[in-house]
Short mmCIF file of C-alpha atoms in Angstrom, two decimals:
data_model
loop_
_atom_site.label_atom_id
_atom_site.label_comp_id
_atom_site.label_asym_id
_atom_site.label_seq_id
_atom_site.Cartn_x
_atom_site.Cartn_y
_atom_site.Cartn_z
CA MET G 24 0.00 0.00 0.00
CA ALA G 25 2.81 2.41 0.96
CA ALA G 26 4.63 1.60 -2.29
CA SER G 27 1.45 2.38 -4.22
CA LEU G 28 1.16 5.72 -2.42
CA ARG G 29 4.78 6.46 -3.27
CA SER G 30 4.00 5.80 -6.93
CA LEU G 31 1.02 8.14 -6.74
CA GLN G 32 3.19 10.75 -5.03
CA ILE G 33 5.72 10.56 -7.87
CA ARG G 34 3.00 10.90 -10.49
CA GLN G 35 1.40 13.81 -8.62
CA THR G 36 4.73 15.62 -8.34
CA LEU G 37 5.45 15.11 -12.05
CA ILE G 38 2.12 16.74 -12.89
CA LEU G 39 2.97 19.65 -10.60
CA ILE G 40 6.34 19.96 -12.33
CA VAL G 41 4.62 20.25 -15.72
CA LEU G 42 2.17 22.87 -14.37
CA THR G 43 5.02 24.84 -12.79
CA ILE G 44 7.02 24.79 -16.04
CA ILE G 45 3.99 26.07 -17.96
CA TYR G 46 3.46 28.80 -15.37
CA LEU G 47 7.14 29.75 -15.45
CA CYS G 48 7.07 30.14 -19.23
CA PHE G 49 4.16 32.58 -19.02
CA GLU G 50 5.69 34.40 -16.02
CA LEU G 51 9.07 34.82 -17.70
CA GLY G 52 7.45 35.90 -20.97
CA PHE G 53 5.38 38.40 -19.04
CA ASN G 54 8.48 39.67 -17.26
CA ALA G 55 10.11 40.49 -20.59
CA ARG G 56 6.99 42.26 -21.83
CA LEU G 57 6.64 44.15 -18.58
CA LEU G 58 10.17 45.50 -18.91
CA ASP G 59 9.36 46.67 -22.45
CA VAL G 60 6.33 48.56 -21.11
CA VAL G 61 7.76 50.19 -17.99
CA GLY G 62 11.33 50.65 -19.22
CA GLY G 63 10.63 53.72 -21.28
CA ASP G 64 8.20 56.59 -21.74
CA VAL G 65 5.47 55.04 -19.59
CA LYS G 66 1.89 55.48 -20.80
CA PRO G 67 -0.70 54.96 -18.04
CA HIS G 68 -3.02 52.88 -20.22
CA ASP G 69 -0.14 50.58 -21.25
CA VAL G 70 0.82 50.00 -17.61
CA GLU G 71 -2.80 49.40 -16.57
CA GLY G 72 -3.26 46.89 -19.38
CA VAL G 73 -0.17 44.84 -18.57
CA GLU G 74 -0.84 45.11 -14.81
CA PHE G 75 -3.94 42.95 -15.25
CA TYR G 76 -1.84 40.10 -16.61
CA GLY G 77 0.72 40.52 -13.85
CA ARG G 78 -1.86 40.31 -11.08
CA SER G 79 -3.49 37.34 -12.81
CA LEU G 80 -0.18 35.46 -13.00
CA SER G 81 0.52 36.20 -9.33
CA GLY G 82 -2.90 34.81 -8.47
CA ILE G 83 -2.21 31.68 -10.51
CA ALA G 84 1.16 31.28 -8.77
CA ALA G 85 -0.53 31.33 -5.37
CA ALA G 86 -3.21 28.96 -6.62
CA LEU G 87 -0.53 26.46 -7.69
CA VAL G 88 0.87 26.46 -4.16
CA VAL G 89 -2.61 25.82 -2.73
CA LEU G 90 -3.14 23.04 -5.28
CA GLN G 91 0.11 21.38 -4.25
CA LEU G 92 -0.71 21.51 -0.52
CA MET G 93 -4.32 20.36 -0.81
CA TRP G 94 -3.58 17.66 -3.36
CA ARG G 95 -0.82 16.28 -1.14
CA ARG G 96 -3.24 16.28 1.78
CA ARG G 97 -5.80 14.42 -0.34
CA LEU G 98 -3.16 11.81 -1.19
CA LYS G 99 -2.34 11.33 2.49
CA ASN G 100 -6.05 10.73 3.19
CA ASN G 101 -6.28 8.09 0.43
CA GLY G 102 -8.54 10.35 -1.64
CA SER G 103 -11.11 10.82 1.11
CA GLY G 104 -10.62 14.54 1.36
CA PRO G 105 -10.49 17.30 0.54
CA SER G 106 -12.75 16.81 -2.49
CA TRP G 107 -11.77 18.02 -5.94
CA LYS G 108 -14.59 20.57 -5.82
CA LYS G 109 -13.12 22.03 -2.65
CA ILE G 110 -9.61 22.05 -4.11
CA ILE G 111 -10.76 23.83 -7.28
CA PHE G 112 -12.81 26.32 -5.26
CA CYS G 113 -9.88 27.10 -2.96
CA CYS G 114 -7.52 27.56 -5.92
CA ILE G 115 -9.91 29.97 -7.66
CA ALA G 116 -10.58 31.83 -4.41
CA THR G 117 -6.84 32.13 -3.73
CA ALA G 118 -6.16 33.49 -7.21
CA ALA G 119 -8.97 36.05 -6.83
CA VAL G 120 -7.83 37.12 -3.35
CA VAL G 121 -4.20 37.56 -4.44
CA PHE G 122 -5.35 39.51 -7.52
CA GLY G 123 -7.37 41.83 -5.29
CA ILE G 124 -4.63 42.19 -2.67
CA LEU G 125 -2.04 43.22 -5.26
CA LYS G 126 -4.41 45.74 -6.81
CA THR G 127 -5.25 47.13 -3.37
CA THR G 128 -1.57 47.24 -2.40
CA VAL G 129 -0.68 49.42 -5.37
CA THR G 130 -3.70 51.65 -4.77
CA VAL G 131 -2.79 52.10 -1.11
CA LEU G 132 0.85 52.86 -1.97
CA VAL G 133 -0.28 55.56 -4.40
CA GLU G 134 -3.05 57.00 -2.21
CA THR G 135 -0.88 57.28 0.91
CA ARG G 136 1.89 59.30 -0.73
CA ASP G 137 2.04 62.89 0.48
CA ALA G 138 1.96 66.08 -1.58
CA GLN G 139 5.74 66.40 -1.60
CA PHE G 140 6.11 62.90 -3.07
CA ARG G 141 3.51 63.72 -5.74
CA ARG G 142 5.31 66.96 -6.61
CA LEU G 143 8.71 65.27 -6.85
CA ALA G 144 7.26 62.36 -8.84
CA PHE G 145 5.69 64.86 -11.25
CA ASN G 146 9.12 66.37 -11.87
CA THR G 147 11.00 63.06 -12.07
CA THR G 148 8.66 61.71 -14.74
CA LEU G 149 9.70 64.72 -16.83
CA MET G 150 13.31 63.68 -16.35
CA GLN G 151 12.45 60.10 -17.29
CA ARG G 152 10.81 61.17 -20.55
CA SER G 153 13.82 63.36 -21.28
CA LEU G 154 16.17 60.43 -20.73
CA VAL G 155 14.15 58.32 -23.17
CA GLY G 156 14.11 61.11 -25.73
CA GLY G 157 17.82 61.79 -25.40
CA SER G 158 17.50 65.43 -24.29
CA LEU G 159 18.91 64.68 -20.84
CA GLN G 160 22.16 62.98 -19.92
CA LEU G 161 22.95 62.09 -16.34
CA GLN G 162 26.46 62.62 -15.09
CA GLY G 163 27.87 59.47 -13.55
CA LEU G 164 25.72 57.07 -15.60
CA VAL G 165 27.02 54.77 -18.32
CA ASP G 166 28.28 56.71 -21.34
CA ASP G 167 26.42 54.65 -23.92
CA PRO G 168 23.91 56.21 -26.36
CA THR G 169 22.18 52.83 -26.77
CA LEU G 170 21.88 52.18 -23.02
CA PHE G 171 18.11 52.65 -22.78
CA ALA G 172 17.50 50.16 -25.58
CA LYS G 173 19.26 47.48 -23.51
CA PRO G 174 17.63 45.46 -20.69
CA GLU G 175 19.71 47.04 -17.92
CA GLY G 176 18.89 50.50 -19.27
CA LYS G 177 15.18 49.71 -19.40
CA ALA G 178 15.31 48.46 -15.82
CA PHE G 179 17.03 51.69 -14.76
CA LEU G 180 14.36 53.79 -16.49
CA ALA G 181 11.62 51.84 -14.70
CA LEU G 182 13.32 52.40 -11.33
CA PHE G 183 14.48 55.96 -11.98
CA PRO G 184 11.43 58.00 -10.84
CA PHE G 185 11.17 55.97 -7.64
CA LEU G 186 14.88 56.43 -6.92
CA ALA G 187 14.94 60.08 -7.91
CA VAL G 188 12.27 61.21 -5.43
CA SER G 189 14.79 60.50 -2.67
CA VAL G 190 17.46 62.69 -4.23
CA GLY G 191 18.32 65.63 -2.02
CA HIS G 192 17.46 69.11 -3.36
CA LEU G 193 16.01 67.66 -6.57
CA ASP G 194 14.33 70.95 -7.51
CA GLU G 195 17.56 72.92 -7.29
CA ARG G 196 19.39 70.30 -9.33
CA MET G 197 16.69 70.26 -12.04
CA GLU G 198 15.92 73.99 -12.24
CA PRO G 199 18.69 75.08 -14.66
CA ALA G 200 17.62 72.48 -17.23
CA LYS G 201 13.88 72.35 -16.52
CA GLU G 202 12.77 74.84 -19.20
CA GLN G 203 14.91 73.13 -21.84
CA LEU G 204 13.58 69.69 -20.89
CA ILE G 205 9.99 70.89 -21.05
CA ASN G 206 10.55 72.49 -24.45
CA PHE G 207 12.04 69.27 -25.77
CA ASN G 208 9.13 67.21 -24.45
CA VAL G 209 6.56 69.62 -25.86
CA ARG G 210 8.13 69.28 -29.29
CA LYS G 211 8.33 65.51 -28.99
CA ILE G 212 4.72 65.09 -27.88
CA ALA G 213 3.59 67.31 -30.77
CA GLY G 214 5.43 65.01 -33.18
CA GLY G 215 7.92 67.67 -34.17
CA ALA G 216 7.19 70.27 -36.84
CA ALA G 217 5.78 67.55 -39.11
CA GLY G 218 3.28 66.39 -36.50
CA TYR G 219 2.28 69.96 -35.69
CA TYR G 220 1.83 70.66 -39.42
CA GLU G 221 -0.84 67.95 -39.52
CA LYS G 222 -2.68 69.76 -36.73
CA TYR G 223 -2.30 73.02 -38.64
CA GLN G 224 -3.73 71.43 -41.79
CA GLN G 225 -6.71 70.17 -39.82
CA ALA G 226 -7.33 73.62 -38.30
CA ILE G 227 -6.92 75.49 -41.59
CA GLY G 228 -9.17 72.91 -43.27
CA GLU G 229 -11.93 73.68 -40.77
CA VAL G 230 -11.49 77.40 -41.48
CA ARG G 231 -11.67 76.71 -45.23
CA ASP G 232 -14.98 74.90 -44.69
CA LYS G 233 -16.27 78.00 -42.87
CA TRP G 234 -15.06 80.18 -45.73
CA LYS G 235 -16.82 78.03 -48.33
CA LEU G 236 -20.04 78.29 -46.38
CA TYR G 237 -19.50 82.03 -45.94
CA SER G 238 -18.75 82.57 -49.66
CA GLY G 239 -21.59 80.38 -50.90
CA MET G 240 -19.48 77.40 -52.01
CA ILE G 241 -21.47 74.72 -50.27
CA PRO G 242 -20.36 71.07 -50.59
CA ASP G 243 -23.07 68.53 -51.38
CA ASP G 244 -22.48 66.69 -48.11
CA ASP G 245 -22.97 69.78 -45.92
CA ALA G 246 -25.20 68.73 -43.02
CA GLY G 247 -27.27 71.94 -43.03
CA LEU G 248 -27.79 71.72 -46.79
CA ARG G 249 -28.85 68.08 -46.65
CA GLN G 250 -31.33 68.87 -43.90
CA GLN G 251 -32.91 71.72 -45.88
CA GLN G 252 -33.08 69.60 -49.05
CA GLU G 253 -34.79 66.74 -47.26
CA SER G 254 -37.18 69.09 -45.48
CA ALA G 255 -38.11 71.00 -48.67
CA TRP G 256 -38.71 67.82 -50.70
CA SER G 257 -40.77 66.32 -47.87
CA ASP G 258 -42.91 69.49 -47.67
CA TYR G 259 -43.39 69.41 -51.45
CA ARG G 260 -44.54 65.77 -51.44
CA GLN G 261 -46.86 66.47 -48.52
CA SER G 262 -48.49 69.38 -50.40
CA LEU G 263 -49.09 67.09 -53.40
CA SER G 264 -50.54 64.35 -51.22
CA ARG G 265 -53.39 66.66 -50.19
CA HIS G 266 -54.61 66.36 -53.78
CA GLY G 267 -53.87 62.65 -53.95
CA TRP G 268 -50.86 63.17 -56.21
CA GLN G 269 -47.25 61.98 -56.28
CA PRO G 270 -44.44 63.90 -58.07
CA GLU G 271 -44.68 61.41 -60.96
CA SER G 272 -48.49 61.59 -61.21
CA VAL G 273 -49.19 65.35 -61.34
CA PRO G 274 -51.77 65.88 -64.13
CA ALA G 275 -50.39 67.75 -67.15
CA ARG G 276 -53.06 70.45 -66.85
CA ARG G 277 -51.97 71.18 -63.25
CA ARG G 278 -48.19 71.17 -63.72
CA ALA G 279 -47.89 74.91 -64.29
CA ALA G 280 -49.80 75.66 -61.08
CA VAL G 281 -47.67 73.21 -59.12
CA VAL G 282 -44.43 74.73 -60.47
CA ASN G 283 -45.58 78.27 -59.65
CA ASN G 284 -46.46 77.19 -56.11
CA VAL G 285 -43.04 75.51 -55.63
CA ARG G 286 -41.19 78.60 -56.95
CA LYS G 287 -42.60 80.67 -54.07
CA LYS G 288 -40.19 78.79 -51.77
CA VAL G 289 -37.64 77.05 -53.99
CA PRO G 290 -36.04 78.79 -57.03
CA VAL G 291 -36.68 76.05 -59.61
CA SER G 292 -36.81 77.00 -63.30
CA ALA G 293 -40.12 77.84 -65.00
CA ASN G 294 -40.00 74.66 -67.09
CA TRP G 295 -39.14 72.42 -64.13
CA HIS G 296 -40.82 69.00 -64.17
CA PRO G 297 -42.65 68.14 -60.87
CA ALA G 298 -40.87 64.76 -60.70
CA ASP G 299 -37.33 66.16 -61.24
CA GLN G 300 -35.85 65.74 -57.75
CA ILE G 301 -32.24 66.44 -58.83
CA SER G 302 -33.06 69.92 -60.17
CA PHE G 303 -35.20 70.55 -57.09
CA ARG G 304 -32.27 69.79 -54.77
CA LEU G 305 -29.91 71.99 -56.83
CA ALA G 306 -32.38 74.85 -56.49
CA VAL G 307 -32.50 74.36 -52.72
CA LYS G 308 -28.70 74.44 -52.71
CA ARG G 309 -28.66 77.76 -54.61
CA ARG G 310 -31.09 79.25 -52.10
CA TYR G 311 -29.06 77.91 -49.16
CA ALA G 312 -25.77 79.29 -50.58
CA SER G 313 -27.33 82.66 -51.33
CA GLU G 314 -28.69 82.96 -47.81
CA ALA G 315 -25.33 81.98 -46.30
CA ALA G 316 -23.43 84.51 -48.44
CA SER G 317 -25.85 87.34 -47.68
CA LYS G 318 -25.64 86.85 -43.93
CA GLY G 319 -21.87 87.34 -43.72
CA LEU G 320 -20.25 85.77 -40.66
CA SER G 321 -19.74 86.71 -37.02
CA ILE G 322 -16.81 85.07 -35.22
CA LYS G 323 -15.38 85.97 -31.81
CA GLY G 324 -17.51 89.12 -31.73
CA GLU G 325 -16.25 90.32 -35.13
CA ARG G 326 -18.63 90.59 -38.06
CA ILE G 327 -16.79 89.57 -41.21
CA PRO G 328 -18.05 91.39 -44.32
CA PRO G 329 -19.06 89.27 -47.34
CA GLY G 330 -16.92 88.76 -50.42
CA LEU G 331 -13.48 88.20 -48.90
CA SER G 332 -10.93 85.91 -50.53
CA PHE G 333 -9.66 82.98 -48.49
CA PRO G 334 -6.31 84.62 -47.50
CA ALA G 335 -8.18 87.80 -46.46
CA PHE G 336 -10.71 85.69 -44.57
CA VAL G 337 -7.93 83.88 -42.67
CA ALA G 338 -6.28 87.21 -41.79
CA ARG G 339 -9.38 88.51 -39.96
CA PRO G 340 -8.81 88.91 -36.18
CA GLY G 341 -11.72 86.64 -35.30
CA ILE G 342 -10.43 83.82 -37.51
CA GLN G 343 -6.91 84.28 -36.14
CA ALA G 344 -8.30 83.98 -32.60
CA VAL G 345 -10.07 80.73 -33.53
CA LEU G 346 -6.88 79.33 -35.04
CA ARG G 347 -4.80 80.30 -32.01
CA ASP G 348 -7.16 79.29 -29.21
CA GLY G 349 -10.01 77.27 -30.68
CA PRO G 350 -13.65 78.27 -31.25
CA ASP G 351 -14.38 78.90 -27.56
CA GLY G 352 -11.00 80.21 -26.46
CA GLY G 353 -9.92 76.88 -25.03
CA ASP G 354 -12.06 75.32 -22.33
CA GLY G 355 -9.41 72.73 -21.51
CA SER G 356 -10.53 70.06 -23.95
CA GLU G 357 -8.18 68.93 -26.71
CA ALA G 358 -10.54 70.00 -29.50
CA SER G 359 -11.10 73.51 -28.13
CA LYS G 360 -7.50 74.68 -27.83
CA GLY G 361 -6.83 75.41 -31.49
CA LEU G 362 -3.15 75.58 -32.41
CA ARG G 363 -2.23 76.81 -28.90
CA LEU G 364 -0.33 79.85 -30.04
CA PRO G 365 0.55 83.08 -28.20
CA LYS G 366 -1.57 86.17 -28.90
CA GLY G 367 1.02 87.80 -31.14
CA ALA G 368 1.27 84.81 -33.49
CA VAL G 369 -0.14 85.15 -37.01
CA VAL G 370 -1.31 82.03 -38.84
CA GLN G 371 -1.00 82.10 -42.63
CA ASP G 372 -3.44 80.39 -44.99
CA ALA G 373 -0.45 78.51 -46.47
CA TYR G 374 3.32 78.25 -46.01
CA ALA G 375 5.81 78.31 -48.84
CA SER G 376 8.57 76.40 -47.05
CA PRO G 377 9.26 74.29 -43.95
CA ALA G 378 11.44 77.12 -42.61
CA GLU G 379 8.47 79.50 -42.64
CA PHE G 380 6.28 77.01 -40.81
CA SER G 381 9.00 76.18 -38.29
CA ARG G 382 8.69 79.74 -36.94
CA LEU G 383 5.04 79.07 -36.14
CA PHE G 384 6.01 75.79 -34.50
CA ASP G 385 8.61 77.62 -32.40
CA GLN G 386 5.90 80.01 -31.19
CA PHE G 387 3.68 77.07 -30.28
CA ALA G 388 6.50 75.39 -28.37
CA ALA G 389 7.33 78.62 -26.53
CA ARG G 390 3.74 79.08 -25.32
CA GLN G 391 3.38 75.46 -24.27
CA THR G 392 6.73 75.54 -22.49
CA ALA G 393 5.73 78.65 -20.54
CA GLU G 394 2.43 77.04 -19.49
CA LYS G 395 4.07 73.75 -18.52
CA LEU G 396 6.84 75.52 -16.63
CA VAL G 397 4.21 76.93 -14.27
CA GLU G 398 3.06 73.37 -13.54
CA TYR G 399 6.57 72.03 -12.92
CA ARG G 400 7.37 74.97 -10.63
CA ALA G 401 4.16 74.56 -8.63
CA SER G 402 4.41 74.46 -4.85
CA ARG G 403 3.68 71.53 -2.60
CA ASN G 404 0.26 73.00 -1.74
CA ASP G 405 -0.83 72.66 -5.37
CA PHE G 406 -0.39 68.88 -5.07
CA GLU G 407 -2.41 68.53 -1.88
CA VAL G 408 -5.83 66.84 -2.06
CA GLY G 409 -8.08 69.31 -3.85
CA GLY G 410 -5.06 71.24 -5.14
CA LYS G 411 -4.67 72.50 -8.69
CA TYR G 412 -2.34 69.68 -9.75
CA PHE G 413 -3.49 66.90 -7.43
CA ASP G 414 -4.65 64.64 -10.27
CA GLU G 415 -1.44 65.14 -12.25
CA GLY G 416 0.62 64.46 -9.14
CA LYS G 417 -1.34 61.33 -8.34
CA GLU G 418 -0.82 60.00 -11.86
CA ALA G 419 2.90 60.78 -11.61
CA ALA G 420 3.09 59.01 -8.24
CA ARG G 421 1.49 55.97 -9.82
CA ALA G 422 3.98 56.11 -12.70
CA ALA G 423 6.81 56.21 -10.15
CA ILE G 424 5.50 53.40 -7.93
CA VAL G 425 3.87 50.86 -10.24
CA PRO G 426 6.84 49.93 -12.50
CA PRO G 427 9.30 48.96 -9.72
CA VAL G 428 6.55 47.21 -7.73
CA ALA G 429 5.41 45.27 -10.80
CA LEU G 430 8.98 44.31 -11.71
CA PHE G 431 9.67 43.20 -8.13
CA PHE G 432 6.62 40.95 -7.87
CA SER G 433 7.25 39.49 -11.31
CA LEU G 434 10.89 38.75 -10.49
CA LEU G 435 9.91 37.38 -7.07
CA GLY G 436 7.34 35.07 -8.66
CA ALA G 437 9.87 33.85 -11.21
CA ILE G 438 12.59 33.17 -8.62
CA GLY G 439 10.10 31.61 -6.21
CA HIS G 440 8.61 29.21 -8.72
CA PHE G 441 11.99 28.39 -10.23
CA SER G 442 13.04 27.39 -6.72
CA LYS G 443 9.81 25.44 -6.29
CA LEU G 444 10.46 23.67 -9.60
CA LEU G 445 13.87 22.54 -8.34
CA TYR G 446 12.20 21.43 -5.09
CA LEU G 447 9.66 19.33 -7.00
CA ILE G 448 12.39 17.81 -9.18
CA ALA G 449 14.41 17.02 -6.06
CA THR G 450 11.32 15.44 -4.48
CA VAL G 451 10.78 13.15 -7.46
CA GLY G 452 14.46 12.27 -7.58
CA LEU G 453 14.55 11.39 -3.88
CA LEU G 454 11.35 9.31 -4.16
CA VAL G 455 12.71 7.38 -7.14
CA LEU G 456 16.09 6.93 -5.45
CA ALA G 457 14.42 5.62 -2.29
CA ALA G 458 12.38 3.14 -4.34
CA ARG G 459 15.46 1.86 -6.17
CA ARG G 460 17.33 1.41 -2.92
CA GLY G 461 14.43 -0.57 -1.59
CA GLU G 462 13.91 1.82 1.30
CA GLN G 463 10.67 1.31 3.17
CA ALA G 464 8.12 3.96 2.29
CA GLY G 465 6.18 5.68 5.05
CA ALA G 466 2.55 4.84 5.63
CA ASP G 467 1.55 7.87 3.55
CA GLY G 468 4.12 7.26 0.79
CA GLN G 469 5.89 10.55 1.56
CA LEU G 470 9.58 11.29 1.79
CA SER G 471 11.47 10.32 4.89
CA ARG G 472 12.25 13.14 7.30
CA ARG G 473 15.86 13.29 6.07
CA SER G 474 14.84 13.39 2.40
CA ALA G 475 12.17 16.01 3.13
CA TRP G 476 14.83 18.23 4.72
CA ILE G 477 17.05 17.76 1.67
CA ALA G 478 14.22 18.79 -0.70
CA THR G 479 13.39 21.79 1.49
CA GLY G 480 17.07 22.71 1.48
CA VAL G 481 17.03 22.67 -2.31
CA LEU G 482 14.04 25.06 -2.25
CA ALA G 483 15.61 27.46 0.24
CA GLY G 484 19.05 27.20 -1.30
CA ALA G 485 17.78 27.91 -4.80
CA PHE G 486 15.79 30.96 -3.69
CA LEU G 487 18.43 32.42 -1.38
CA GLY G 488 21.23 31.50 -3.78
CA THR G 489 19.56 33.21 -6.73
CA TRP G 490 18.75 36.27 -4.63
CA GLY G 491 22.29 36.32 -3.27
CA ILE G 492 23.85 36.06 -6.73
CA PHE G 493 21.78 39.02 -7.93
CA SER G 494 22.64 40.95 -4.75
CA LEU G 495 26.37 40.46 -5.27
CA SER G 496 26.36 40.85 -9.06
CA ASP G 497 26.53 44.07 -11.02
CA ASN G 498 25.89 45.28 -14.54
CA ASN G 499 26.91 48.46 -16.34
CA VAL G 500 24.16 50.46 -14.65
CA THR G 501 24.53 49.21 -11.08
CA LYS G 502 28.31 49.71 -11.27
CA SER G 503 27.85 53.34 -12.25
CA GLU G 504 28.59 56.10 -9.77
CA LEU G 505 25.11 57.61 -10.21
CA PHE G 506 23.20 54.41 -9.40
CA ARG G 507 25.27 53.77 -6.29
CA GLN G 508 24.78 57.37 -5.19
CA MET G 509 21.01 57.12 -5.67
CA LEU G 510 20.91 53.91 -3.62
CA ASP G 511 22.89 55.65 -0.88
CA TRP G 512 20.35 58.48 -0.85
CA ASN G 513 17.56 55.90 -0.53
CA ARG G 514 19.36 54.22 2.38
CA GLN G 515 19.68 57.46 4.31
CA ALA G 516 17.35 57.56 7.29
CA ALA G 517 16.19 60.48 9.39
CA ASP G 518 17.90 61.12 12.71
CA ASP G 519 14.85 59.91 14.65
CA SER G 520 14.44 56.69 12.60
CA THR G 521 13.99 53.41 14.45
CA ARG G 522 16.09 50.33 13.78
CA TRP G 523 13.19 48.81 11.87
CA GLN G 524 12.95 51.87 9.64
CA ILE G 525 16.70 51.80 8.98
CA ALA G 526 16.53 48.06 8.23
CA GLY G 527 13.53 48.65 5.96
CA LYS G 528 15.43 51.24 3.92
CA GLY G 529 18.36 48.84 3.62
CA LEU G 530 16.06 46.06 2.43
CA LEU G 531 14.42 48.40 -0.07
CA ALA G 532 17.83 49.34 -1.47
CA ASN G 533 18.74 45.65 -1.77
CA ILE G 534 15.46 44.90 -3.58
CA THR G 535 16.13 47.78 -5.98
CA HIS G 536 19.61 46.42 -6.75
CA VAL G 537 18.29 42.88 -7.26
CA VAL G 538 15.56 44.09 -9.62
CA ALA G 539 18.06 46.19 -11.62
CA VAL G 540 20.48 43.26 -11.97
CA GLY G 541 17.95 40.44 -12.28
CA GLN G 542 15.88 42.15 -14.96
CA GLY G 543 18.96 43.04 -16.94
CA TYR G 544 20.41 39.53 -17.01
CA SER G 545 17.16 37.58 -17.39
CA TYR G 546 15.56 39.64 -20.18
CA PRO G 547 17.21 37.91 -23.18
CA VAL G 548 16.08 34.47 -21.94
CA ASN G 549 12.63 35.73 -21.01
CA GLU G 550 12.12 37.44 -24.36
CA ALA G 551 13.26 34.31 -26.22
CA ILE G 552 10.67 32.28 -24.28
CA ARG G 553 7.96 34.83 -25.11
CA ILE G 554 8.79 34.87 -28.81
CA HIS G 555 9.63 31.23 -29.52
CA VAL G 556 7.84 29.20 -26.85
CA LEU G 557 4.74 31.36 -26.36
CA GLN G 558 4.58 32.38 -30.03
CA GLY G 559 4.88 36.10 -29.34
CA VAL G 560 2.04 36.51 -26.84
CA HIS G 561 1.67 40.28 -26.29
CA TYR G 562 0.11 40.48 -22.80
CA GLY G 563 -2.10 43.37 -23.88
CA TYR G 564 0.76 45.59 -25.05
CA HIS G 565 0.96 46.62 -28.71
CA PRO G 566 3.81 49.14 -29.07
CA GLY G 567 3.09 49.75 -32.75
CA GLN G 568 -0.42 51.00 -32.04
CA LYS G 569 -1.12 54.58 -31.07
#
C-alpha cells in the first residue's frame, strides 16, 4: 500500500512539475513584456493593461501552491478529502484574493503618498521622458547612447522615478535644465514640426470649410444643406398628397400651377418638371448658398463682411483667434485649444517652405513651455488633495510606484517558482532513489524526514542562492557612480528613525539592486521564451499601435 502511495506521489509531483514549467514560461514571458512597457516613456493605459496580466499570474502562482498543498493532503487521506470541488474552489478563491490584494496594495501605496512625493514624482517623470528622448544625460551614468534600448537600461528607467524622489534638493538640481527639458518634451509630444503641421492642416481645413459656407461654395455633403433639401422635398410631397398626387403623377393640366407654387419657396426653373428631384435639390442648394453669403459671418464678436478671398478671410482677427485658441477660447478640452499659439502669433493660410512654418512651430513650443513651466514649478500645496495639480501628481506618483513594484513581484514570482520547480524535481528524484534502494516507504508514501529536509534545502538554497547572486552581481548600470549614489540616498534615514525603519530602507535598497540586476540579465532568456515558446504573446501591449 505504501509503495502504491509512493508511486502516486511521484505521479502527482510530475504533474505539478509540468504545471510549474507552464506557469514559469508565461511568467518569464510576461516579465520580458513588462520591462518593455515600464522601461521607457510610460503610458498609463499601457501600464494598466499589462498590470492585469501581472496580477493574474501572481494569483495563478498562489493557486498552484494551494493546489500542491491540498492535493498532497488528499493523497495522504487516500482520496477521502479534501474533495476536488473544494480544491478547485480554494484555488480559484486564492487566485482572486491575491489579484485583489495586489491591486489594493498598489492603490494604497499611491493614495498614501504625500503632496511632496507627488510633486517630486511629477518632476522626475519629466526627467524620465527626457532620458528616453535623449535630451537629458545624467552625469555618472554609463556613457552609452544605446543604453536605454538594452535590458539594464530599461530596468534603470523603470526604477528611476522611484529612486529620484529620494534625491536631495532635486528641484535645485533640475531647475537650470527644466525649461529646456519641457521644451524638448513639448516638441516631442507634438510630433515635431511635421506632426504639428498635420494639426495646422486640420485647423486650416476647418477654417476653409467655414469660408466656403461664408462665400456660398457649399459642398453637397454639408449637413445643413442636406437637412434643408430633405425638409423641402418632404414638404413638397406632402403638399401634393393633399390632392392625392405623387411627383410622378401630377396631371399635365396642373403642372404649371404646381411649379408656380413651388417657386414661391424654392427657385426652380419655370419649365421644371414636378418629378425632377435632382433639379429641385440643386435649387434648394442655390437658395441655401445665397442665404449663407448674404448673412456674412460673425466670429469671436467680429462681423466679417461678405466677399473676402480665403487669404483675407484667414487674416481677420476673429479667424486668427479661432486658429490660435479654438472656437471657444480653449475650455481645456483637446478640441477647443486650437493651435495653442501666443496672442502675437499670425497664422497664414499657407506656407511656402518648412522654414516659414518652423517659426510658427517655435511660437507654439514657446507658449506650451511657458504654461508647462508653471506646472513644474508649482508648490507643494498645489499637489495637496483638492489642489490644482493633485490629479497630475497622483498619476505621476502611480507612474513612479507601479513599474518597480510590478517588476519586483514578477521577479519574485519567477525566482520563487523556479526554486519550487527545483524542489519538485528534487522530491521526485529522492522518491525514485528511495524506491530503487528498496527503502521502506512511510505509511503515507511521503519522503522520509531526512529526504524532506534535503528537498526543502534545495528550495531554500535555490531561492536564497539566486537572490544572493543578484545581490552580489553588477551590470553596467549598477556599477555606475550615479546608481550607487542614488541607492545611498535611498538608504539614508532620518535622525529619529527606528532600527526597523533603517533596516527597511536597507532592504528596499537591496530589492532595488536585485531588480536592476535580475531584470537586466534575465531579459534575453525571457524574451526568447515569449517569442519562440509562447509564439509572441503580447500580454495586452501593442507598441506599434497609437
